[in-house]
Amino acid sequence: MTTTRPVIGVLALQGGVAEHLAALERGGAVPRPVRRPEELAGVHGLVLPGGESTTMTRLLDGFELFEPVRRRLAAGMPAYGSCAGMVLLGSRVLDDHRGRGGADSATPAVGVRPLAALDVVVRRNAFGRQADSFEADLDVEGIDGGPVHAVFIRAPLVEKVGSDVQVLATVEPVGQGPAEPGGREPHRPDPDGAPAEASVGTIVAVRQGPVLATAFHPELVGGDERVHRQFVQMVRAC
């Protein structure tokens, strides 16, 4: 694409739509809210914001957007998902329930129908409830200028990645660094594990081709549009 200011849509059904639109504009894009299939047809890339993933699935169906979005993603449309957007972009979604003795369950998330744009297994609400929200400074591969301040709100995590998925950022692994708010350790990955190169920490940012996802909310950090600028560059390159 040679467009210097690509048109990037923000799925405007739930979540921080206004914040994403503003960050995209500052990042060099022409932002557009997307609520209808005809609006989706006019964008070069799409942002899926945070929210509640089961509700977003129902809204995608109700606005007759699920299949159009899925088809555009399958055809190579660039996309960026933050928090619940990461959940929707995954290929498999697990719920946050834990079994007896603290063992992690592998229960599929009821009501969430993933768009399968990323070859990842995502566990939603992995860090706990709203009260367990936290912030951290993260080194994100491909983002220059120092650590990215990351805001985690009922955030998911990536438990497994496929061979074509690039891990961009992790938080502290189990047993190292400070505990999470409330004294809890970070969520442990599935026992059958992610690839060794991805298991050094809890995965919170990934990329596969033209699709980017973060478990945190960069749109909530005013004055730092680096993640959105990175996505704008990805759209330009397609």
mmCIF file of C-alpha atoms in Angstrom:
data_model
loop_
_atom_site.group_PDB
_atom_site.id
_atom_site.type_symbol
_atom_site.label_atom_id
_atom_site.label_comp_id
_atom_site.label_asym_id
_atom_site.label_seq_id
_atom_site.Cartn_x
_atom_site.Cartn_y
_atom_site.Cartn_z
ATOM 1 C CA MET A 1 0.000 0.000 0.000
ATOM 2 C CA THR A 2 1.293 3.447 -0.910
ATOM 3 C CA THR A 3 -1.292 5.407 1.096
ATOM 4 C CA THR A 4 0.563 7.653 3.534
ATOM 5 C CA ARG A 5 -2.468 7.920 5.811
ATOM 6 C CA PRO A 6 -4.291 4.585 5.625
ATOM 7 C CA VAL A 7 -7.935 4.380 6.632
ATOM 8 C CA ILE A 8 -8.097 2.237 9.779
ATOM 9 C CA GLY A 9 -11.378 1.241 11.339
ATOM 10 C CA VAL A 10 -12.142 0.716 15.000
ATOM 11 C CA LEU A 11 -14.829 -1.840 15.767
ATOM 12 C CA ALA A 12 -17.276 0.523 17.479
ATOM 13 C CA LEU A 13 -19.495 -1.908 19.363
ATOM 14 C CA GLN A 14 -17.950 -1.757 22.847
ATOM 15 C CA GLY A 15 -14.831 -0.631 24.681
ATOM 16 C CA GLY A 16 -12.414 2.272 24.296
ATOM 17 C CA VAL A 17 -13.452 3.263 20.786
ATOM 18 C CA ALA A 18 -12.825 7.005 21.174
ATOM 19 C CA GLU A 19 -9.391 6.419 22.687
ATOM 20 C CA HIS A 20 -8.336 4.128 19.830
ATOM 21 C CA LEU A 21 -9.656 6.563 17.219
ATOM 22 C CA ALA A 22 -7.669 9.417 18.788
ATOM 23 C CA ALA A 23 -4.474 7.345 19.091
ATOM 24 C CA LEU A 24 -4.732 6.218 15.460
ATOM 25 C CA GLU A 25 -5.155 9.789 14.243
ATOM 26 C CA ARG A 26 -2.107 10.905 16.224
ATOM 27 C CA GLY A 27 -0.291 7.839 14.880
ATOM 28 C CA GLY A 28 -0.738 8.841 11.252
ATOM 29 C CA ALA A 29 -3.965 7.124 10.164
ATOM 30 C CA VAL A 30 -7.398 8.275 9.067
ATOM 31 C CA PRO A 31 -9.560 6.585 11.731
ATOM 32 C CA ARG A 32 -13.138 5.459 11.143
ATOM 33 C CA PRO A 33 -15.654 3.809 13.498
ATOM 34 C CA VAL A 34 -16.992 0.536 12.093
ATOM 35 C CA ARG A 35 -20.492 -0.659 12.980
ATOM 36 C CA ARG A 36 -21.779 -1.978 9.650
ATOM 37 C CA PRO A 37 -20.400 -4.256 6.909
ATOM 38 C CA GLU A 38 -20.306 -1.390 4.399
ATOM 39 C CA GLU A 39 -18.096 0.616 6.780
ATOM 40 C CA LEU A 40 -15.779 -2.373 7.147
ATOM 41 C CA ALA A 41 -15.451 -2.553 3.368
ATOM 42 C CA GLY A 42 -13.952 0.947 3.293
ATOM 43 C CA VAL A 43 -10.997 0.413 5.661
ATOM 44 C CA HIS A 44 -7.461 -0.878 5.114
ATOM 45 C CA GLY A 45 -7.104 -2.298 8.627
ATOM 46 C CA LEU A 46 -9.178 -2.835 11.768
ATOM 47 C CA VAL A 47 -8.701 -2.351 15.520
ATOM 48 C CA LEU A 48 -10.671 -4.580 17.882
ATOM 49 C CA PRO A 49 -10.790 -2.739 21.223
ATOM 50 C CA GLY A 50 -11.194 -4.021 24.746
ATOM 51 C CA GLY A 51 -14.542 -4.824 26.291
ATOM 52 C CA GLU A 52 -16.137 -8.139 27.227
ATOM 53 C CA SER A 53 -15.448 -10.902 24.747
ATOM 54 C CA THR A 54 -18.756 -12.782 25.049
ATOM 55 C CA THR A 55 -20.701 -9.536 24.662
ATOM 56 C CA MET A 56 -18.546 -8.543 21.689
ATOM 57 C CA THR A 57 -19.248 -11.907 20.041
ATOM 58 C CA ARG A 58 -22.991 -11.336 20.415
ATOM 59 C CA LEU A 59 -22.700 -7.776 19.098
ATOM 60 C CA LEU A 60 -20.675 -8.909 16.076
ATOM 61 C CA ASP A 61 -23.493 -11.310 15.282
ATOM 62 C CA GLY A 62 -26.217 -8.761 16.000
ATOM 63 C CA PHE A 63 -24.628 -6.153 13.714
ATOM 64 C CA GLU A 64 -24.009 -8.830 11.048
ATOM 65 C CA LEU A 65 -20.280 -8.199 11.237
ATOM 66 C CA PHE A 66 -18.847 -11.513 12.417
ATOM 67 C CA GLU A 67 -18.605 -13.192 9.015
ATOM 68 C CA PRO A 68 -17.495 -10.041 7.120
ATOM 69 C CA VAL A 69 -14.716 -9.455 9.672
ATOM 70 C CA ARG A 70 -13.698 -13.114 9.603
ATOM 71 C CA ARG A 71 -13.535 -13.103 5.800
ATOM 72 C CA ARG A 72 -11.490 -9.898 5.663
ATOM 73 C CA LEU A 73 -9.047 -11.317 8.210
ATOM 74 C CA ALA A 74 -8.742 -14.574 6.272
ATOM 75 C CA ALA A 75 -8.008 -12.511 3.153
ATOM 76 C CA GLY A 76 -5.101 -10.767 4.907
ATOM 77 C CA MET A 77 -6.575 -7.573 6.336
ATOM 78 C CA PRO A 78 -4.260 -6.127 9.026
ATOM 79 C CA ALA A 79 -5.802 -6.123 12.491
ATOM 80 C CA TYR A 80 -4.851 -5.085 15.995
ATOM 81 C CA GLY A 81 -6.636 -6.344 19.098
ATOM 82 C CA SER A 82 -6.208 -5.015 22.624
ATOM 83 C CA CYS A 83 -7.389 -7.026 25.648
ATOM 84 C CA ALA A 84 -10.748 -8.526 24.572
ATOM 85 C CA GLY A 85 -9.679 -7.839 20.998
ATOM 86 C CA MET A 86 -6.770 -10.229 21.555
ATOM 87 C CA VAL A 87 -9.242 -12.834 22.814
ATOM 88 C CA LEU A 88 -11.371 -12.539 19.681
ATOM 89 C CA LEU A 89 -8.386 -12.737 17.327
ATOM 90 C CA GLY A 90 -7.132 -16.006 18.829
ATOM 91 C CA SER A 91 -7.760 -19.468 17.437
ATOM 92 C CA ARG A 92 -8.826 -21.005 20.768
ATOM 93 C CA VAL A 93 -10.128 -19.304 23.898
ATOM 94 C CA LEU A 94 -10.029 -20.751 27.410
ATOM 95 C CA ASP A 95 -12.039 -19.549 30.352
ATOM 96 C CA ASP A 96 -10.451 -18.280 33.552
ATOM 97 C CA HIS A 97 -11.762 -21.091 35.775
ATOM 98 C CA ARG A 98 -9.344 -23.158 37.854
ATOM 99 C CA GLY A 99 -9.752 -26.740 38.887
ATOM 100 C CA ARG A 100 -9.346 -28.274 42.331
ATOM 101 C CA GLY A 101 -6.007 -27.748 43.981
ATOM 102 C CA GLY A 102 -5.320 -24.661 41.864
ATOM 103 C CA ALA A 103 -4.749 -26.611 38.661
ATOM 104 C CA ASP A 104 -5.542 -24.682 35.524
ATOM 105 C CA SER A 105 -8.562 -25.801 33.566
ATOM 106 C CA ALA A 106 -8.684 -26.135 29.814
ATOM 107 C CA THR A 107 -12.364 -25.206 29.670
ATOM 108 C CA PRO A 108 -13.298 -23.443 26.420
ATOM 109 C CA ALA A 109 -14.782 -20.010 27.034
ATOM 110 C CA VAL A 110 -18.550 -20.312 26.682
ATOM 111 C CA GLY A 111 -20.060 -17.742 24.357
ATOM 112 C CA VAL A 112 -16.817 -16.606 22.737
ATOM 113 C CA ARG A 113 -16.430 -17.503 19.059
ATOM 114 C CA PRO A 114 -12.884 -16.589 18.029
ATOM 115 C CA LEU A 115 -12.047 -15.153 14.634
ATOM 116 C CA ALA A 116 -8.938 -17.393 14.312
ATOM 117 C CA ALA A 117 -6.661 -14.706 12.884
ATOM 118 C CA LEU A 118 -3.820 -15.653 15.260
ATOM 119 C CA ASP A 119 -2.475 -19.155 15.882
ATOM 120 C CA VAL A 120 -2.619 -18.744 19.650
ATOM 121 C CA VAL A 121 -4.487 -20.119 22.645
ATOM 122 C CA VAL A 122 -5.756 -17.261 24.814
ATOM 123 C CA ARG A 123 -7.029 -17.443 28.383
ATOM 124 C CA ARG A 124 -9.395 -14.623 29.175
ATOM 125 C CA ASN A 125 -9.516 -12.783 32.539
ATOM 126 C CA ALA A 126 -6.269 -14.589 33.333
ATOM 127 C CA PHE A 127 -5.008 -12.119 35.942
ATOM 128 C CA GLY A 128 -8.191 -12.015 37.982
ATOM 129 C CA ARG A 129 -11.031 -9.618 38.594
ATOM 130 C CA GLN A 130 -11.292 -5.856 38.065
ATOM 131 C CA ALA A 131 -9.672 -5.313 41.477
ATOM 132 C CA ASP A 132 -6.593 -7.199 40.248
ATOM 133 C CA SER A 133 -5.939 -4.738 37.428
ATOM 134 C CA PHE A 134 -2.358 -3.473 37.345
ATOM 135 C CA GLU A 135 0.193 -1.499 35.341
ATOM 136 C CA ALA A 136 3.720 -2.389 34.247
ATOM 137 C CA ASP A 137 6.525 -1.075 32.052
ATOM 138 C CA LEU A 138 7.300 -3.587 29.304
ATOM 139 C CA ASP A 139 9.954 -3.965 26.649
ATOM 140 C CA VAL A 140 8.004 -4.624 23.448
ATOM 141 C CA GLU A 141 9.932 -5.988 20.490
ATOM 142 C CA GLY A 142 9.766 -3.614 17.536
ATOM 143 C CA ILE A 143 8.858 -0.595 19.685
ATOM 144 C CA ASP A 144 11.741 1.837 20.106
ATOM 145 C CA GLY A 145 12.098 4.584 22.686
ATOM 146 C CA GLY A 146 12.165 2.590 25.918
ATOM 147 C CA PRO A 147 9.593 0.524 27.785
ATOM 148 C CA VAL A 148 5.889 0.776 26.994
ATOM 149 C CA HIS A 149 3.656 1.600 29.948
ATOM 150 C CA ALA A 150 1.035 -1.145 29.897
ATOM 151 C CA VAL A 151 -2.368 -1.004 31.598
ATOM 152 C CA PHE A 152 -3.898 -4.428 32.331
ATOM 153 C CA ILE A 153 -7.641 -4.515 33.119
ATOM 154 C CA ARG A 154 -9.130 -8.006 33.552
ATOM 155 C CA ALA A 155 -6.524 -8.933 31.001
ATOM 156 C CA PRO A 156 -6.080 -12.140 29.028
ATOM 157 C CA LEU A 157 -2.802 -13.929 28.431
ATOM 158 C CA VAL A 158 -1.467 -16.127 25.656
ATOM 159 C CA GLU A 159 -0.836 -19.684 26.818
ATOM 160 C CA LYS A 160 0.373 -21.215 23.558
ATOM 161 C CA VAL A 161 1.700 -19.849 20.291
ATOM 162 C CA GLY A 162 2.051 -21.473 16.896
ATOM 163 C CA SER A 163 5.344 -21.674 15.040
ATOM 164 C CA ASP A 164 4.566 -18.592 12.926
ATOM 165 C CA VAL A 165 3.682 -16.353 15.873
ATOM 166 C CA GLN A 166 6.208 -13.832 17.153
ATOM 167 C CA VAL A 167 6.194 -13.140 20.899
ATOM 168 C CA LEU A 168 6.676 -9.400 21.394
ATOM 169 C CA ALA A 169 6.380 -8.952 25.174
ATOM 170 C CA THR A 170 6.056 -10.891 28.397
ATOM 171 C CA VAL A 171 5.531 -10.044 32.041
ATOM 172 C CA GLU A 172 7.502 -11.595 34.890
ATOM 173 C CA PRO A 173 7.567 -15.409 34.862
ATOM 174 C CA VAL A 174 6.346 -17.448 37.790
ATOM 175 C CA GLY A 175 8.710 -17.273 40.740
ATOM 176 C CA GLN A 176 10.607 -14.188 39.526
ATOM 177 C CA GLY A 177 9.971 -10.539 40.141
ATOM 178 C CA PRO A 178 7.140 -9.063 42.199
ATOM 179 C CA ALA A 179 3.869 -10.836 42.715
ATOM 180 C CA GLU A 180 0.759 -9.454 41.118
ATOM 181 C CA PRO A 181 -1.599 -7.182 43.067
ATOM 182 C CA GLY A 182 -3.139 -9.078 45.954
ATOM 183 C CA GLY A 183 0.015 -11.198 46.347
ATOM 184 C CA ARG A 184 -0.947 -13.683 43.625
ATOM 185 C CA GLU A 185 1.612 -15.223 41.324
ATOM 186 C CA PRO A 186 1.261 -14.740 37.570
ATOM 187 C CA HIS A 187 -1.000 -17.298 35.912
ATOM 188 C CA ARG A 188 0.791 -20.545 35.060
ATOM 189 C CA PRO A 189 0.692 -21.748 31.446
ATOM 190 C CA ASP A 190 -1.050 -24.966 30.430
ATOM 191 C CA PRO A 191 0.882 -28.045 31.620
ATOM 192 C CA ASP A 192 1.414 -29.278 28.052
ATOM 193 C CA GLY A 193 3.059 -25.959 27.455
ATOM 194 C CA ALA A 194 3.912 -23.353 24.860
ATOM 195 C CA PRO A 195 7.065 -23.718 22.773
ATOM 196 C CA ALA A 196 10.208 -23.357 24.878
ATOM 197 C CA GLU A 197 11.163 -20.030 23.389
ATOM 198 C CA ALA A 198 7.786 -18.574 24.455
ATOM 199 C CA SER A 199 7.706 -19.945 28.002
ATOM 200 C CA VAL A 200 10.170 -17.563 29.661
ATOM 201 C CA GLY A 201 7.332 -15.330 30.874
ATOM 202 C CA THR A 202 3.632 -14.708 30.651
ATOM 203 C CA ILE A 203 2.963 -13.706 27.041
ATOM 204 C CA VAL A 204 1.072 -10.433 26.672
ATOM 205 C CA ALA A 205 1.868 -9.239 23.131
ATOM 206 C CA VAL A 206 2.144 -11.192 19.873
ATOM 207 C CA ARG A 207 2.240 -10.709 16.128
ATOM 208 C CA GLN A 208 1.575 -13.045 13.229
ATOM 209 C CA GLY A 209 2.013 -11.445 9.819
ATOM 210 C CA PRO A 210 -0.342 -8.459 9.580
ATOM 211 C CA VAL A 211 -2.106 -9.223 12.878
ATOM 212 C CA LEU A 212 -0.997 -7.662 16.186
ATOM 213 C CA ALA A 213 -2.453 -8.229 19.649
ATOM 214 C CA THR A 214 -1.758 -7.031 23.183
ATOM 215 C CA ALA A 215 -3.289 -8.067 26.499
ATOM 216 C CA PHE A 216 -2.951 -4.471 27.686
ATOM 217 C CA HIS A 217 -4.531 -1.149 26.712
ATOM 218 C CA PRO A 218 -2.045 1.254 25.039
ATOM 219 C CA GLU A 219 -4.924 3.536 24.075
ATOM 220 C CA LEU A 220 -5.294 4.486 27.761
ATOM 221 C CA VAL A 221 -1.772 5.908 28.021
ATOM 222 C CA GLY A 222 -1.970 9.493 26.825
ATOM 223 C CA GLY A 223 0.976 10.862 24.876
ATOM 224 C CA ASP A 224 2.370 7.472 23.811
ATOM 225 C CA GLU A 225 1.041 6.252 20.479
ATOM 226 C CA ARG A 226 3.957 3.938 19.682
ATOM 227 C CA VAL A 227 1.876 0.741 19.544
ATOM 228 C CA HIS A 228 -0.680 2.432 17.296
ATOM 229 C CA ARG A 229 2.088 3.908 15.117
ATOM 230 C CA GLN A 230 3.527 0.409 14.767
ATOM 231 C CA PHE A 231 0.140 -0.859 13.610
ATOM 232 C CA VAL A 232 -0.239 2.035 11.150
ATOM 233 C CA GLN A 233 3.151 1.069 9.691
ATOM 234 C CA MET A 234 1.985 -2.550 9.403
ATOM 235 C CA VAL A 235 -1.092 -1.417 7.480
ATOM 236 C CA ARG A 236 1.008 0.755 5.164
ATOM 237 C CA ALA A 237 3.270 -2.221 4.438
ATOM 238 C CA CYS A 238 0.393 -4.432 3.265
#
